[in-house]
Structure formats: C-alpha cells, structure tokens
XYZ file of C-alpha atoms in Angstrom:
641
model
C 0.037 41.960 65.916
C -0.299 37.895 66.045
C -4.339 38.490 64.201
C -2.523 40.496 61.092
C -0.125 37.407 60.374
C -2.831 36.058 57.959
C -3.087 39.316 55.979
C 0.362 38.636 54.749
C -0.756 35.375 52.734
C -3.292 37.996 50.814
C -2.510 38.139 47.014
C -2.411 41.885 45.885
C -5.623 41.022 43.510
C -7.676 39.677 46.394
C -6.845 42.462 49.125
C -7.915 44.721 46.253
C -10.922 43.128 45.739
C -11.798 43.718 49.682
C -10.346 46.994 49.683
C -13.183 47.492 46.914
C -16.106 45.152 48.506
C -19.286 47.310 49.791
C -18.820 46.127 53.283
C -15.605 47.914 53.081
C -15.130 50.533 50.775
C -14.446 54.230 51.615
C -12.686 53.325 54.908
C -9.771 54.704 56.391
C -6.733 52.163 55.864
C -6.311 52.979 59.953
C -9.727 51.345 59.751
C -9.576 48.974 57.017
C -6.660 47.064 58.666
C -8.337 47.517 62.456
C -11.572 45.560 60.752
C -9.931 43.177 58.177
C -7.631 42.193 61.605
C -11.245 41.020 63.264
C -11.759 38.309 59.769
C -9.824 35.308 59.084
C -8.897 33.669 55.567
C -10.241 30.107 55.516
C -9.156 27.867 52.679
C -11.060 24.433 51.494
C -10.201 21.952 49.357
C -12.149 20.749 46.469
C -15.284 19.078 48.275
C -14.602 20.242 51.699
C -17.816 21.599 53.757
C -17.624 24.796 54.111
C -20.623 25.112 56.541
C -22.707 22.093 57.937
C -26.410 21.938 58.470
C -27.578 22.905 62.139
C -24.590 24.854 62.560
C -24.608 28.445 64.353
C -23.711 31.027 61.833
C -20.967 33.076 63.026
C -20.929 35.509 60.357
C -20.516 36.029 56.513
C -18.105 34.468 53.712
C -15.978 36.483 50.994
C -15.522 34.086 48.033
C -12.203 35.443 46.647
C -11.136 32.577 45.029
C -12.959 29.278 43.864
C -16.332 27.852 43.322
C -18.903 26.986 46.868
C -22.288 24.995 46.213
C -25.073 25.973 48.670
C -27.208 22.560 49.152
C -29.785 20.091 50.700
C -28.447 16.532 51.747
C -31.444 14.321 50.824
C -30.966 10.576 50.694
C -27.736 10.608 50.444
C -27.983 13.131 47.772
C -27.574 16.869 47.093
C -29.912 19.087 45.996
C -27.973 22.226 44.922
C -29.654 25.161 45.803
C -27.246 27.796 44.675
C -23.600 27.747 43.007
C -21.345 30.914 44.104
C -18.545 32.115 42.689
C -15.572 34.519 43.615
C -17.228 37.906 44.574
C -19.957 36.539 46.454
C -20.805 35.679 50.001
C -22.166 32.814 51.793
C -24.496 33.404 54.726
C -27.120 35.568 54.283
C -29.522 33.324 54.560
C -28.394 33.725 58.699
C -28.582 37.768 58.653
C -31.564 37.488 60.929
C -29.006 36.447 63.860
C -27.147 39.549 63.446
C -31.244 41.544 62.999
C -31.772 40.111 66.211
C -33.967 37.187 65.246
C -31.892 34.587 66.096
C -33.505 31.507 66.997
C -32.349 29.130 69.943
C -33.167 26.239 67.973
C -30.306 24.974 65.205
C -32.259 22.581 63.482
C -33.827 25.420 60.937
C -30.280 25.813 59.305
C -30.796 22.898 57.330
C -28.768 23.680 54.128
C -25.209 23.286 53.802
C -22.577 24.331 51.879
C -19.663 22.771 50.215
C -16.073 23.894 48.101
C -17.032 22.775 44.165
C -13.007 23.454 43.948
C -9.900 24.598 46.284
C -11.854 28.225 47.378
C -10.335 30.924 50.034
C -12.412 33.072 51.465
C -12.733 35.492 54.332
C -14.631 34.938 57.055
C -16.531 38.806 58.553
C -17.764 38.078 61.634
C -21.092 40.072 63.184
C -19.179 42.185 64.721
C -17.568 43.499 61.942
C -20.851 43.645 59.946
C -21.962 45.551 63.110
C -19.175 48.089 63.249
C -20.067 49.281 59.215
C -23.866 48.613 59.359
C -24.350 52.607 60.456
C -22.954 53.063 56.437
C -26.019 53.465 54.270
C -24.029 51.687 51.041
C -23.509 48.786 53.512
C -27.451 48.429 54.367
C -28.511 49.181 50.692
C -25.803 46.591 49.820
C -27.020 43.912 51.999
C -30.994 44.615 50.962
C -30.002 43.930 47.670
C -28.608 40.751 48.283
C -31.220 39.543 50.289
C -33.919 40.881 47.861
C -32.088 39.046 44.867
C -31.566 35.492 46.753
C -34.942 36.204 47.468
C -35.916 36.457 43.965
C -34.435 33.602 42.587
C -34.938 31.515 45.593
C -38.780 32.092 44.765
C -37.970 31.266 41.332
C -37.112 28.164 41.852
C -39.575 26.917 44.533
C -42.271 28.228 42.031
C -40.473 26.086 39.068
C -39.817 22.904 41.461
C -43.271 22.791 42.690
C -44.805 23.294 38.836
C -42.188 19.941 38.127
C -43.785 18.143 41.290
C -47.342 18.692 40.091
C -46.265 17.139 36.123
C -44.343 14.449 38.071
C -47.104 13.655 40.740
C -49.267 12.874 37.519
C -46.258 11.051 35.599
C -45.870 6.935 36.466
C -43.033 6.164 34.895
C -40.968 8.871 36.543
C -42.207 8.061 40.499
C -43.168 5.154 40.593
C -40.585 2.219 41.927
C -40.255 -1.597 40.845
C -41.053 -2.515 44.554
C -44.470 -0.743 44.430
C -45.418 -3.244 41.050
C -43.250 -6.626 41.614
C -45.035 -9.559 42.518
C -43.591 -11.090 46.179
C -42.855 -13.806 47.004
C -40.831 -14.910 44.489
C -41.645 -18.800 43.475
C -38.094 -20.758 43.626
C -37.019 -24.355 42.411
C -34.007 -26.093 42.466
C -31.288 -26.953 40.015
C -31.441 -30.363 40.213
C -35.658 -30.239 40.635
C -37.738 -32.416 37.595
C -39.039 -30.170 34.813
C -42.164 -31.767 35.306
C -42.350 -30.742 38.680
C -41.267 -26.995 37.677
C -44.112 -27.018 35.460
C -46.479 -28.219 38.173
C -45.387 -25.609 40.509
C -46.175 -22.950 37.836
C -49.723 -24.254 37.563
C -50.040 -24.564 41.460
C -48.583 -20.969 41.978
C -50.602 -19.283 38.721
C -47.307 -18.109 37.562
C -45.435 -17.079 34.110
C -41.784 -18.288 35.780
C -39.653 -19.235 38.586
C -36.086 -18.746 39.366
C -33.199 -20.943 40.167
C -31.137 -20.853 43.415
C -28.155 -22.217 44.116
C -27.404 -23.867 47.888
C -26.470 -20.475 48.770
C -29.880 -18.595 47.697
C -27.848 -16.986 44.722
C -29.484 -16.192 41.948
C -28.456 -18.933 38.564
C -31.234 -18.649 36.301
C -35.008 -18.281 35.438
C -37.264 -20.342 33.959
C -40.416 -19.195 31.407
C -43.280 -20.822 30.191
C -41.564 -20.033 26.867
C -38.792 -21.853 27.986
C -40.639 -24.508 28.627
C -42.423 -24.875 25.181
C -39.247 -24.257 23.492
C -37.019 -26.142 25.221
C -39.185 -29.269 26.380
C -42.303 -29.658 24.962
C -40.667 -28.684 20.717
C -37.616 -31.160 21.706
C -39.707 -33.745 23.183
C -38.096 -33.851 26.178
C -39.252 -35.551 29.217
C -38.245 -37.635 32.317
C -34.639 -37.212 32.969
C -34.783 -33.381 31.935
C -33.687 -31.258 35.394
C -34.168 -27.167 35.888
C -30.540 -26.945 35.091
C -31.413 -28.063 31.605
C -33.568 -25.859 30.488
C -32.954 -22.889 32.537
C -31.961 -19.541 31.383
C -28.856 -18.707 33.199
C -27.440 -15.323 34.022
C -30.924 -13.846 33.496
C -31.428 -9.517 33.289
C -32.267 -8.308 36.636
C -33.072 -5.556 38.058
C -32.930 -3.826 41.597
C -36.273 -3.167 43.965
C -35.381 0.848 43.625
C -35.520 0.939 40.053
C -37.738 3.477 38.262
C -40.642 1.789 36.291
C -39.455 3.292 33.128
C -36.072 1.496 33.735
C -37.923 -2.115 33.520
C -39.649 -1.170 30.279
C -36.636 -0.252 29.085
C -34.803 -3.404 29.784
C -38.234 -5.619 28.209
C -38.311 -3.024 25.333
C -34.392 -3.608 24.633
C -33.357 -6.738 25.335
C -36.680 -8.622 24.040
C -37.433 -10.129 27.339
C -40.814 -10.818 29.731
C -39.599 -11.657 33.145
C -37.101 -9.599 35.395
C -36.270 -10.755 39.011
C -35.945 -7.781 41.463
C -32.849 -8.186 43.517
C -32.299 -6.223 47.092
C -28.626 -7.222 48.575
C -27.751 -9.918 46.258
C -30.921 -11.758 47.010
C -34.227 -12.267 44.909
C -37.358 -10.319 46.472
C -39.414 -10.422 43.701
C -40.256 -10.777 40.036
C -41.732 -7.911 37.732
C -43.393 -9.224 34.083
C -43.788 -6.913 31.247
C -47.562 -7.275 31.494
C -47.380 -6.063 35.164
C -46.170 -3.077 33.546
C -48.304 -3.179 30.344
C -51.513 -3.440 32.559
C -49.934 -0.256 34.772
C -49.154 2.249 31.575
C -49.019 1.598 28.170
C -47.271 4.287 26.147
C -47.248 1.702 22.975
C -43.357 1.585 23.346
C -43.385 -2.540 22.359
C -45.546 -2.024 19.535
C -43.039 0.064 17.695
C -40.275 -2.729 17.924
C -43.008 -5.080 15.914
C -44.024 -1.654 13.133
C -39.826 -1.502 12.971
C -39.126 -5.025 11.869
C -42.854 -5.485 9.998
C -41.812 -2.255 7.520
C -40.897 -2.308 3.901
C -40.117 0.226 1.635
C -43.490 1.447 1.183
C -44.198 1.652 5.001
C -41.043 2.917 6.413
C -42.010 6.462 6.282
C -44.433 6.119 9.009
C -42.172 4.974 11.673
C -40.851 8.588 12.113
C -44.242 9.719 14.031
C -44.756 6.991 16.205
C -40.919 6.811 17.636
C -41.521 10.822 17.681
C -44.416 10.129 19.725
C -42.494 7.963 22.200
C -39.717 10.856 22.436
C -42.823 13.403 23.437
C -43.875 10.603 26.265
C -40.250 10.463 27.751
C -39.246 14.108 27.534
C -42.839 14.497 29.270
C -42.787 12.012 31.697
C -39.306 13.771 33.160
C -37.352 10.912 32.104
C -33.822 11.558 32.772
C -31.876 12.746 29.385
C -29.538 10.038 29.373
C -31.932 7.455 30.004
C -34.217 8.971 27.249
C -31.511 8.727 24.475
C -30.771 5.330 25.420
C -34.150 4.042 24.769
C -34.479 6.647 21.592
C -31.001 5.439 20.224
C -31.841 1.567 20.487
C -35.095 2.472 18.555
C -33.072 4.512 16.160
C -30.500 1.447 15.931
C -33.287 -1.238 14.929
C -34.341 1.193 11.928
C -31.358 1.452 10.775
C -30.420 -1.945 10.596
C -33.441 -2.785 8.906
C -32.312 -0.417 6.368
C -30.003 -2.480 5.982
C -31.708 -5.803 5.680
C -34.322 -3.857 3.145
C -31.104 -2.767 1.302
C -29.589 -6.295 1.153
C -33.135 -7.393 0.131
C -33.339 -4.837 -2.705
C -30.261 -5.789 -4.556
C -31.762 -9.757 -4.242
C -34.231 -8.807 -5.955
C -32.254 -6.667 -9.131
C -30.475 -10.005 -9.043
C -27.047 -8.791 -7.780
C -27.023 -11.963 -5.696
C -25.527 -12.035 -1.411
C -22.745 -9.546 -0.416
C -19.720 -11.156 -2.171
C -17.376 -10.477 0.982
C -17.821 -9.819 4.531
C -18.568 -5.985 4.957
C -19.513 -4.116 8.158
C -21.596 -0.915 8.109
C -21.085 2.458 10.359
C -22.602 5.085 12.016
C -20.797 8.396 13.058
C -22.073 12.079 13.948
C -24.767 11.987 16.821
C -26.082 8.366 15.763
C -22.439 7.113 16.302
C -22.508 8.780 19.936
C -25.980 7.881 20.620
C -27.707 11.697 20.927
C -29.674 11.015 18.673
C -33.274 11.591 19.744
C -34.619 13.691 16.091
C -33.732 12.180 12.895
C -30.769 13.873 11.735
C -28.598 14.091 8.493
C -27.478 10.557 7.480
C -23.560 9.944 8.730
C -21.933 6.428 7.700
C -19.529 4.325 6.386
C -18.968 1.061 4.849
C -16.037 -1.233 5.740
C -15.327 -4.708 3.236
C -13.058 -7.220 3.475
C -10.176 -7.246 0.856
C -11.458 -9.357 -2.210
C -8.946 -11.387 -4.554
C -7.608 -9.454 -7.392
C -9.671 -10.896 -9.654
C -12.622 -10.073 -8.577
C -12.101 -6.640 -7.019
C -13.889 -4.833 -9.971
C -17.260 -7.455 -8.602
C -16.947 -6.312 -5.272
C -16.128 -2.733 -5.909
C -19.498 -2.514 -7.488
C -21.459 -4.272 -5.494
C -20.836 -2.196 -2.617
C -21.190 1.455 -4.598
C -24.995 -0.184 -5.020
C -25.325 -1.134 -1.627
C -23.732 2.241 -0.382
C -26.785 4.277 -2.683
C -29.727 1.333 -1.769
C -28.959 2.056 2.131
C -29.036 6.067 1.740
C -32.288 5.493 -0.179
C -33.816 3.243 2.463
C -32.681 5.831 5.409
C -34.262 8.520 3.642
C -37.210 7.150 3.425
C -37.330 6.431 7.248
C -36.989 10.383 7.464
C -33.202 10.338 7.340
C -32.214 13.645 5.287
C -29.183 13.191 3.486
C -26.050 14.408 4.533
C -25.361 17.896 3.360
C -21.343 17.257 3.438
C -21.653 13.615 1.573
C -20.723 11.623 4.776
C -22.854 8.905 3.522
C -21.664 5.019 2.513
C -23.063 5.614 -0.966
C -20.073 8.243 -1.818
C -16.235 6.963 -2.464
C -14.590 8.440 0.234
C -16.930 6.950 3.044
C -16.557 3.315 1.755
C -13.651 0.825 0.871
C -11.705 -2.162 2.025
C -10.090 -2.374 5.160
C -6.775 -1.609 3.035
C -8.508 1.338 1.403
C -9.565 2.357 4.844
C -5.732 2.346 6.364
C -4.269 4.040 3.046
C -6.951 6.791 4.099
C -6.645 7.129 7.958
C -2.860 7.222 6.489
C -3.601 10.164 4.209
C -5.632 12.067 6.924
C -2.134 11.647 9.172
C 0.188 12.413 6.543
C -1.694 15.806 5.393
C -3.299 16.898 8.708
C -5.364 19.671 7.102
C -8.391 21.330 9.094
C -10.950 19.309 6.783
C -9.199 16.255 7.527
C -8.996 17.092 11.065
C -12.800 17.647 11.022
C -13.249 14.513 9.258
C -11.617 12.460 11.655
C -13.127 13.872 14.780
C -16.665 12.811 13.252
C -15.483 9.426 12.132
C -13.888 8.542 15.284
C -17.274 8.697 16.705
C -17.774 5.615 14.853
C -20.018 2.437 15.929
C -20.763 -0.612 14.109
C -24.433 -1.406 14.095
C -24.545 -4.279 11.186
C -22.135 -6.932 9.526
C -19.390 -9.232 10.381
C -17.525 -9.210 13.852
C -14.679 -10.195 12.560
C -13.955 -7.719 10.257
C -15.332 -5.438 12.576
C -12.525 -6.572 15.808
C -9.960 -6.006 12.640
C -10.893 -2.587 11.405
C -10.835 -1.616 14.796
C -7.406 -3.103 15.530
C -6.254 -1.452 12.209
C -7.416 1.765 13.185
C -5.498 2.099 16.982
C -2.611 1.061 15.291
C -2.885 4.414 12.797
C -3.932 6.478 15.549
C -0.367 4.846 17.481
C 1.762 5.956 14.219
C 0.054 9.539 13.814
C 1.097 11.145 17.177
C 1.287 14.561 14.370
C -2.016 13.928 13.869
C -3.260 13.769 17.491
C -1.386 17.303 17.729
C -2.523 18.808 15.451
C -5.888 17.950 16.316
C -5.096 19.151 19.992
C -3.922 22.688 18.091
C -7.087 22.907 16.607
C -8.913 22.181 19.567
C -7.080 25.061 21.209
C -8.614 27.525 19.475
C -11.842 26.929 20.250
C -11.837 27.580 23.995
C -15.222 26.391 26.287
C -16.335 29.858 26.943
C -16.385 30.871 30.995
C -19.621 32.183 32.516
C -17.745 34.403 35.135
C -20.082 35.780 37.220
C -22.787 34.038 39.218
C -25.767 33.299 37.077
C -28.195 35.933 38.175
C -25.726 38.135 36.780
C -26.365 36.733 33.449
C -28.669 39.151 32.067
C -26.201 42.272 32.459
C -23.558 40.342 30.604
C -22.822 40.664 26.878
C -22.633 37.069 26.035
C -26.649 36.590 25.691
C -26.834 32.863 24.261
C -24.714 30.222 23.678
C -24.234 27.706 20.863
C -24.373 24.694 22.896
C -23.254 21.874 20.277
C -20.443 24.014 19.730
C -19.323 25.856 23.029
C -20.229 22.427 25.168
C -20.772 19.007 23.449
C -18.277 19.240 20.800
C -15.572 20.177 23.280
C -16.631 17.374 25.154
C -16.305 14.986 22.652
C -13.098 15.730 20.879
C -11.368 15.744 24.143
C -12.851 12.690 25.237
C -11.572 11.201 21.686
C -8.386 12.696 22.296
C -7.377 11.222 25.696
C -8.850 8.146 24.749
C -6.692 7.649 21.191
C -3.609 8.531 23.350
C -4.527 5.517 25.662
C -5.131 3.070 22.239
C -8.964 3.306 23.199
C -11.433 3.719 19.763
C -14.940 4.685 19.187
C -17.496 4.206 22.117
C -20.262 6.468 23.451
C -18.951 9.537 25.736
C -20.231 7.962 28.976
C -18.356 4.596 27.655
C -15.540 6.841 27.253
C -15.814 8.647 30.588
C -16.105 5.443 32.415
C -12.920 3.791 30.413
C -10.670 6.577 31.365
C -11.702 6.088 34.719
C -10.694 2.663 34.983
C -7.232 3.705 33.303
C -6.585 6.694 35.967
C -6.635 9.026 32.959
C -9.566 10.325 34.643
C -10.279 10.751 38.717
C -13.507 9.245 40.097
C -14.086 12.653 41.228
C -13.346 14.076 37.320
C -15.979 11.092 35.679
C -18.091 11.895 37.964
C -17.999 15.536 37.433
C -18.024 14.879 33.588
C -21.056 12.808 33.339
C -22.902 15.502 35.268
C -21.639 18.162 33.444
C -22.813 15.505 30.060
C -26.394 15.403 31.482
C -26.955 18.768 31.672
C -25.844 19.693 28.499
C -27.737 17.098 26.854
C -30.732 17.425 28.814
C -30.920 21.422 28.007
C -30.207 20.411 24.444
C -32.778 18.239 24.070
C -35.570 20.194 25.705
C -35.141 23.080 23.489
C -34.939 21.108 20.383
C -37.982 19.263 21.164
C -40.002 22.932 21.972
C -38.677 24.130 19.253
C -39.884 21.251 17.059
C -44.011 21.283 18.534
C -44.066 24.572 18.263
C -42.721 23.627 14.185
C -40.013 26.328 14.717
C -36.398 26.119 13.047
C -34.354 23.946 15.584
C -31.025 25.521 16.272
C -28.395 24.609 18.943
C -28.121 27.928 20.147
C -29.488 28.650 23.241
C -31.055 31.909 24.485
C -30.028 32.533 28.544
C -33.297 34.403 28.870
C -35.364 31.317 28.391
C -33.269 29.056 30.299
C -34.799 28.132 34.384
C -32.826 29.762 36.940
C -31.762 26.308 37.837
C -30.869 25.366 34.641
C -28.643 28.385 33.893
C -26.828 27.626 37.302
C -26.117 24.090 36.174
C -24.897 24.863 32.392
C -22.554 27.459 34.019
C -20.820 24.323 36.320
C -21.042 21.993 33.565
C -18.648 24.595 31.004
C -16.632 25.050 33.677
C -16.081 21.031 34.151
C -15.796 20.826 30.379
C -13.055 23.689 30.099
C -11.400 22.110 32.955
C -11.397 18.483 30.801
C -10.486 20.808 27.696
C -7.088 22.080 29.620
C -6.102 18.521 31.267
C -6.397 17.168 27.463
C -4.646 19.950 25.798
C -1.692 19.633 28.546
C -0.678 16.318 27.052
C-alpha cells in the first residue's frame, strides 16, 4: 500500500481533475486507483527544471497546479518554446518512445523544460499510457495534442524564419561592435607630452587615443577636438601632459554591443569616439563615422533640424523623427531600446519649445523669467513611451516670489504656460483633451501653490484626484533650475509621507481594476470569450500605478518604470527574480503596443490600445499571457501593503 501514500497529499480539486482527464476518464475506481498507484506527484519550485535536455523520457506530465516553460538553452539564454499551464501535459514531444521509435541516441531531446512558478504535477509513466491506449478517447485524445503542438509549433518556425530573413537584411540589429571597431587600440601615457600625443595621431592616421594608467585601466581619451580646444584655442604648449587635456571617464562601450547601441550612445550623448572594452581592458575604438560610412539612417541629422527650428519650421520635425521610428521598429530594434532613442529625440523638441517660448516673450518685451521655474512632463512623455506624438501633459513649477511682486510673476508664467502649449503644438503636439497642460491654473504655481495642492488632493481623495495624481506622479523635469527642481521633489515625498489616506485610497481604487487572467494555455484563446484586450488599461497602467505605489511607500518619486523596477530592487521591495520578471513582462507589453500602433498608423487607421488576440503571433500571445500574469502578481504584492 506504500505507492498509494502520495495519493493522500491530493487536494479534492486536483484528484477531480484526474478523475476527469481523457487518459482516465470512464474507469472503474478499482482501476482508477490500480493506475493512478503506477504515477507519482512531483512538485518544483519556482525555476526548478522540470526535465533536462538529453534526458530519457520516462513518460508524460499532468500540470495540476502552476505554470512550466518548455525551452532552448542558447548562449546562456532561453528561447521559450511553449508556456503550459494547469491542465496540460509535458512530453509529447517523446510519444514516439512509447510508438516504438525510440532512438538510442539522447542528444535529439534537446529542449528542456522548467517550473515558471511552484507547479505539482503527476508523472504517467508508459506503462500506464500503455494499459489505456486500447481506449479510442485516449488515442483520439493524444492525436489531438500532437496535431495541435504540431500546429503551432509550425507556426512559429514559419514566423521565426520570416524574422530571420528581415533580420539577415537588417545591420543594426546583427551586426556587433567587434565586427566594425578599429584594433589595435593606439595608447599614450598620462604623464606623455601633448606634442608627442599629437605626433602619434599623425604617425598612426588616427582621430584619438586613450589613456592608461600603470595598470592598463582605462582613465581617459583624447580627440583631435580636444586637442584644438584645449591646446591649440588656449595656446598651450610645452609643459602641457595627456593628463591635462584628457577627457576622463570617457562613454564606453563593450565588444558585444549591437551597432545600433553605439549610434545610440553618439546620437545621445553628442560624442565621436567610443573605446570597446572586453574584461575591463580596451580592445578597440569605434568612431561615429565607422558607423556613418556602415549605415546611415540620417539619425544625427535630426539632432541639428531639432536645435536649427523656429516657429515657422517646427512642424516638419514630426516626419523625419517618424521616419526614424519606422527604421527602428523595422530594423527589430528591441522596444525598450527603441523608446529610449525616440524619447531623447522627443526630449530635445521639447526643450526647444521651451527655449522658442522663452524667446517669444523676449521679443513681446516681457523681459527673462523673473524667478527660477522648472518645467514638467507627465503621461507617456513623463515615463518615456512615448514613440507617436501624443496629447500635451505638463506642468510648471516657480520659485516663491516676494509679495510684492507676486502679481509680476503670476503673469509672467500664465504667458509662458500658453507660449509653450503653442510651440508644442506646432511640433505636432495635440493639446490635451483634459487641460493637463502648463498654460491652465491648476497645472502651474509656486512650489507653495504646488504643496497647498498635493495637500488638497490628500485631504479630499476623490477618484479625479486620485487619477490626477497617478498621472502627475509620472512626472520628469526636462528644463529649468536644479535647485528648485531637488526642492519640489523633496517637497513632494514629504506630502506623499503625510498622506498615507491618500496612498490607500489609491490602492482601493487600484483594486478594482484587476489585471485580467488568461487561464487557459494560449492556443485555447480563440474558444474563449475574452477576444481582445485593452492593453494600456488591462497591462501598462497596472504596471505603473503599482510601481508608483510601492515606490511612494519607500519615499521614492517620479522616475521611468525600469528606473523604478531597478530601485525597488536595490531596496528588497522587489526580488531579483521579481525585477527581472517585471522588466520582461514591461517589454512585451510595450513591444506589442508599439507594433500595433505603428501598423495601425501606415496603414492611416484609428490607433487604439486595444488589441485583437486574432492578430497577435502565436508567440506573442504566449508571452502577453506570462507578462499579465507577472503584472497581476506585482498588482497583489502592492495591494497587500
């Protein structure tokens, strides 16, 4: 009776649940019990293999409870094949052992699978399998398992080798830094004579050399700009050393970088030079016209159109950072990665808006900003998902003026609140439908105004103000003073301290608006109800009021969700395992997001954030069904506080 000991650890629901399966349904309970005797419940923790690659196959799994990935180990990496769920079983892809096919060589079972979460399951061996295939509902249930992973395994070879083909063709997305950086590197010495740098240069036909300490650490680089600037416009001359005129702490970047990730770093940080670093050391160097002279999307000519534009010009920005969006989304760039480089192009707009604002009210004679101000963005600009223009979403923050001139300053600002929405509209900016916009009252004041209202939102925690506050904590400054900035910020973790009530009620709201649960694995989809999905709603908005949430209780304000994610981390509020998790689960969303958005928009249809399972990729539907689940999961944890 020792082999029936396990049976007594079954919950009621999951012996029903076999009592019900196809393999063993319509049995005797003489031979129910004789069979379910032969299997074994096998639990695994969260991450736990639950079969390794070149492993025998001794049988089928049972999911009954939990979450199993079915994947490739590549690199160090996984490439999910498959994500199973309670219900369904793990091994088919080994039913030709049990056919009589089985092969004496292991080395064809090369996938592997692994418990997403704590999972039990029961383990049917052959025999079993054997002992009920005479049962026509057990062979027409097996057929149709195999013909469906069939299906979808097709699928998604079909859709992986369509991607390989676009990404064969597609530079930015394959190619590495090693394959374009320029080796060896040409080193000099802290202590060496400019004049003898700048010989070396000549000698070795190079743009720049780098620094080295004693111990062949990287300390700085050195330009022919750097030269001109620093030497030959100061006049400078014997006596001047490499340490002088040096660039220290220069950007690097590693030898397995993506291409696209060096033009992002020249495009960004206004740079021409980046050493390539393997294991601490310098290998290499990679120049922005090695990568000019490779591909040219005409990424660094929109920087120079962005600060070049006035008023009258502004308006044609729009189509040539939409055109750099269509390269990226194209090119396969990762989502994340993609937004980065959209919302730093999105940032430099709108703080020339700014500048053209300031400009404007020179010019009608209203004179310089009469005290220190600093100026906002919120909404998807504040979060950096931006990658369309969207509906303006701002604020203006200004330093408490004297009492006497507080009428001055009062109206300064209402005109540089309106000359800023006028200047983002005509970048393509539409204006904000809910008047979130520095131009109205309520979304400007001094940094007293600003308390008494993060105050008022405390003290009378309606729905609207709730609303309001999850959009405004969003918030990032992208122009004015630092120091008013560091005390706006200070002033506004000190309300969110003093309005736990507010926090609630927030949570309460938050509560009833659950991440919906795709229950079933995702082939099942189509036979569900639940045919699309509004994924702002149902996925990133979840996301980012609990991120908000667990940040404000840990005095942490504003910052991008993967900012967020990463701060939590380092706090414990989060696991490594949870971040992780999260900024997958971030990715996939965003990437599926922006996809359809941008379809939507060549094809000049109405963009909408709902999302229609029929026209997702099998793969895609499998990974939006893990990411909810890792949302809802971050969704309970915050609501439990």
């Amino acid at each position: 009776m020792a082999r029936f000991g396990w049976m007594m650890h079954l919950e009621n629901n999951e012996l029903n649940v076999i009592r019900k399966h196809p393999l063993f349904v319509g049995l005797e309970e003489s031979e129910f019990s004789e069979l379910l005797g032969a299997c074994a419940l096998k639990h695994y923790e969260k991450a736990e293999k639950v079969l390794y690659s070149k492993t025998p196959r001794e049988g089928l799994l049972l999911i009954l409870k939990g979450v199993a990935e079915v994947f490739v180990s590549r690199s160090n990496q996984r490439e999910v094949l498959e994500v199973l769920q309670k219900d369904d079983m793990i091994g088919f892809s080994s039913l030709a052992d049990f056919l009589g096919e089985k092969a004496d060589n292991p080395e064809r079972y090369t996938v592997e699978v692994r418990a997403v979460e704590d999972s039990t399951c029961l383990h049917i061996p052959y025999p079993v399998i054997e002992a009920r295939w005479h049962d026509p509902v057990v062979r027409d249930f097996v057929l149709r398992q195999a013909t469906v992973r069939l299906r979808d395994i097709y699928a998604s070879f079909a859709e992986q080798v369509k991607l390989a083909n676009q990404w064969g063709e597609s530079e930015p997305f394959i190619r590495r830094i090693q394959d374009v950086m320029m080796e060896p590197i040409v080193v000099v010495d802290i202590e060496d004579d400019v004049q003898d740098v700048a010989e070396i240069m000549v000698q070795k036909s190079t743009s720049s050399v780098v620094v080295l300490n004693d111990s062949d650490q990287l300390i700085g680089i050195i330009t022919e700009k750097d030269l001109v600037q620093r030497v030959i416009a100061k006049g400078l001359g014997i006596g001047t050393i490499a340490k002088d005129v040096m660039t220290p702490h220069p950007y690097i970047i590693s030898r397995d970088a993506y291409y696209y990730e060096a033009m992002s770093s020249f495009l960004m940080n206004g740079i021409k030079h980046l050493p390539v670093m393997d294991g601490g050391r310098v290998i290499g160097m990679v120049t922005l016209s090695d990568l000019l002279r490779k591909k040219n999307r005409g990424m660094m000519g929109i920087l120079q159109s962005v600060e070049e534009s006035t008023a009258e010009t502004f308006h044609e920005l729009k189509p040539a950072m939409y055109d750099v969006l269509g390269h990226l989304i194209s090119d396969g760039i990762p989502t994340v990665h993609t937004l980065d480089v959209m919302t730093k192009l999105y940032d430099r707009v709108v703080r020339h808006a700014v500048v053209l604002a300031l400009q404007s009210l020179r010019e009608k004679g209203e004179g310089e900003p009469p005290v220190a101000f600093a100026w906002y963005m919120m909404g998807s600009g504040g979060r950096g998902e931006q990658f369309m223009l969207t509906d303006q979403d701002h604020f203006l923050v200004y330093a408490d003026p004297d009492s006497a001139k507080k009428q001055e300053v009062t109206s300064y600002f209402e005109k540089l609140g309106k000359e800023i929405v006028t200047h983002l509209e005509l970048a393509g900016y539409k204006r904000c439908q809910g008047l979130m916009m520095a131009s109205e009252a309520v979304w400007r004041g001094t940094l007293t105004g600003w308390q008494d209202r993060l105050r008022g939102w405390g003290l009378r925690a309606t729905n609207d103000n709730l609303l309001l506050a999850h959009n405004f904590l969003s918030f990032r400054c992208l122009y004015g003073d630092e120091v008013l900035h560091d005390q706006f910020v200070k002033m506004v973790k000190e309300q969110m301290t003093t309005s736990r009530i507010f926090l609630y009620r927030m949570a309460e709201i938050e509560k009833e608006t659950p991440v919906p649960m795709l229950d079933h694995p995702i082939r099942a989809l189509f036979r569900m109800k639940r045919e699309a999905i509004d994924i702002k709603k149902h996925a990133l908005f979840p996301l980012h009021h609990c991120l908000q949430l667990l940040a404000a209780q840990h005095e942490m304000i504003g910052g991008k969700p993967l900012e967020l994610i990463e701060k939590l981390k380092e706090k414990n509020v989060l696991s490594a395992q949870t971040a992780e998790d999260l900024r997958f689960a971030y990715e996939v969303v965003l990437r599926i997001r922006v996809e359809k958005a941008w379809n939507a928009y060549q094809l000049n249809e109405a963009t909408t954030s709902e999302i229609q399972f029929s026209h997702l990729r099998t793969k895609d539907k499998e990974e939006l069904m893990m990411a909810l689940k890792t949302i809802r999961s971050l969704q309970n944890q915050t609501l439990a506080f």
